[in-house]
Amino acid sequence: MQNEAVPRLYDVLADAFAQEKIEVCFALLGDANMNWAVRLAARGCRMVYVRHEHCALAAAMAYARKNFDVAVATVTCGPGLTQLITALPAAVRAHLPVVVFAGEAPLRSGWYNQGIDQAPLIAATGAAYHALHLPERMPVAVRDAFLQARRERRPVVVGVPFDLQDRPWQGAAQLPTPAWQLLPKPAPLPPHPDDLARAVERVAGAERVVVLAGLGAVEAGAGPACRALAARCGGLLATTLPARGLFHDDPYCIGISGSYTPEVGLEYLKEADLVVAVGASLAYHAGGGGQLWPKASTLQVDIDPVAVSQGQEVARHHLRADARLGVEALTAALPARGKAWRSDAMAARIRDSKPDSHVFELEPGLLDPREVVEALEKQLPQDWELVNSSGHCSWFFAQMPSRAQARFLTIREFGAIGNGIAFAMGVAAARPDRRVVLFDGDGSLLMHVQELETIRRHGMKILIVVMNDGAYGSEVHKLRAEGMPEDGAVFGYTDLAAIARGFGLAGETIRSLDDLPRLLSDLASSEGAAVWDVHVSDKVVSRTMRRAHPGGKTKG
Ligand SMILES: Cc1ncc(C[n+]2csc(CCOP(=O)(O)OP(=O)(O)O)c2C)c(N)n1
Ligand SMILES: [Mg+2]
């Protein structure tokens, strides 16, 4: 019999995690992590037990993004760990700090069925992997993993052989100082006067300025400063996709810059002569691969400015500074301007134009995805948390300009479908008092539809609105444009409402937008989760798809 008075390694490892102030852990148990997970739960950590390890990590990613802080997930060794390989590259590219507690195969066995060389698999994704094999050092190694995840904003996986976890603890009685106490907390970086003088000159010399804000601007609280700068220059505002909504109530915001730019935004970006990119890494898509502002030079205001990003030359002019301080200093130093680019007529155009006015011929009985999104934007309560997934439908769902950034999340790095449901769970865990709405495609939802059970079991208040086109729409449009057969991508309208009901959720099939008010009031009276399966036509092709694949019949 074990001596209960002597702590085991898993007890101490659970203590080392608990002292990092983690409130939630996304988990799927196996031999190699269950002892640790049970102890972590006993220390007051809220456990979200999912149905697929990919979703544990993806939910943790959304949780980290929502809180701008580290998140935790756990998987068992071997097959538990290999399930992480699609989510990790996205976490790396999105700079999301997540610590994963992974089991490793027992060290004592010469052979173990679930054994695999875990380190190179994880390293290939760009995440850090630390094999913890020396018991006495493990609490410090865990602390260091939290330090690394927070400092490098990167996922860090710690692997602990499960036979070691069971050993009596023989190390120090005291835990190491936790990472959150040690981490440097530098004050926001002001710009250097020389850099500032050059930047002021550049902005003062421009006539058509667009201030483009990214997530760095959101995190630094630079929204009001960006608005003031654009007003001072008589220019316009835009955001990257993840920062959408930072200027949702500003009449001079042209929306998202990138693959999701609305019609009028494309036009104005083309005319711009200076883009001031604030807290934006200038990723490939944000500038439409270098196509979106052909006449403009770019001034990047960032704590870590770059010249080349994702294979593209993106900015020749840089102001190294905290987003808010840099922009405030710029505005304060700018001379007052006579002629402004912005005008009342422009504001009216921005307000009144459709994201995409192209006319399509639809089959009877199916909805136009653009009208679905318009109706949702008008009718969904403003305080609901919105999550955008992926697929062709995400272009339409992205067009909700009246929604505030604080209630929006999307993580698109690595371009995988199937993440939406886990991202929604991560947001629900981070904001348990709020209703979360996931906008997803039928193909994407079906890829991890098992998590409907997790949502029900954990009582998460998630509404999933599915743009069901009976197909992998993204692929269909490309196949059509190339004149190839569609049978590999058109599978028909799966009955998602029935599936939802099978999992114990409410499920509705929507063929008319007139049903929305009634469905919304039904939802208001229930705390539970629901799936709305909205049947849409696959004939409506997004602007971006038409531009990238112009061979189709819907050129325009
Ligand atoms: C994991 C993964 N597998 C395959 C793809 C290729 N892919 C991109 S979009 C897409 C279709 C998504 O279908 P759905 O979720 O129904 O959205 P739709 O495009 O129909 O709006 C596919 C298969 C991908 N991006 N990620
Ligand atoms: Mg689809």
Coordinates of C-alpha atoms in Angstrom, one line a residue, residues 95 153 187-192 195-196 199 211-220 222 226 229 240 243 275-283 286 298-309 314-330:
H95 CA 1.8 33.4 -31.1
R153 CA 4.2 33.5 -26.9
A187 CA 6.3 49.6 -19.1
P188 CA 5.1 50.3 -22.7
L189 CA 7.9 51.4 -25.0
P190 CA 7.8 55.1 -26.1
P191 CA 9.2 55.9 -29.5
H192 CA 12.7 57.3 -29.9
D195 CA 12.3 57.6 -35.3
L196 CA 9.3 59.8 -34.4
A199 CA 7.6 59.0 -39.1
V211 CA -4.5 53.6 -40.4
L212 CA -4.6 49.8 -40.3
A213 CA -4.8 48.2 -36.8
G214 CA -3.9 44.6 -35.9
L215 CA -4.2 42.6 -32.7
G216 CA -1.1 44.4 -31.2
A217 CA -3.2 47.6 -31.3
V218 CA -6.0 45.8 -29.6
E219 CA -3.8 44.5 -26.9
A220 CA -2.1 47.8 -26.3
A222 CA -4.5 51.7 -29.1
C226 CA -5.7 55.1 -34.0
L229 CA -4.6 59.8 -35.8
T240 CA -6.8 43.0 -39.9
A243 CA -8.8 42.9 -35.0
V275 CA -0.7 52.8 -44.8
V276 CA 0.1 53.3 -41.1
A277 CA 0.1 49.7 -39.8
V278 CA -0.3 49.7 -36.0
G279 CA 0.4 46.6 -34.0
A280 CA 0.0 44.5 -37.1
S281 CA 2.6 41.9 -38.2
L282 CA 1.7 42.6 -41.9
A283 CA 1.0 38.9 -42.6
A286 CA -3.5 41.4 -44.5
T298 CA 3.8 51.4 -45.4
L299 CA 4.8 52.8 -42.0
Q300 CA 4.8 50.2 -39.4
V301 CA 4.3 51.2 -35.7
D302 CA 5.2 48.1 -33.6
I303 CA 7.4 47.0 -30.8
D304 CA 9.0 44.5 -33.2
P305 CA 8.9 46.1 -36.7
V306 CA 9.8 44.1 -39.7
A307 CA 10.8 44.7 -43.3
V308 CA 9.9 41.3 -44.7
S309 CA 7.0 39.2 -43.4
V314 CA 6.0 44.7 -46.3
A315 CA 7.3 48.0 -44.8
R316 CA 10.1 50.4 -45.6
H317 CA 9.3 52.8 -42.7
H318 CA 9.2 51.9 -39.1
L319 CA 8.4 53.4 -35.7
R320 CA 9.5 51.1 -32.9
A321 CA 7.1 51.8 -30.1
D322 CA 4.2 50.5 -28.1
A323 CA 1.2 50.8 -30.4
R324 CA -0.7 53.3 -28.3
L325 CA 2.3 55.4 -27.3
G326 CA 3.7 55.5 -30.9
V327 CA 0.4 56.5 -32.4
E328 CA -0.3 59.1 -29.7
A329 CA 3.1 60.7 -30.2
L330 CA 2.6 60.7 -34.0

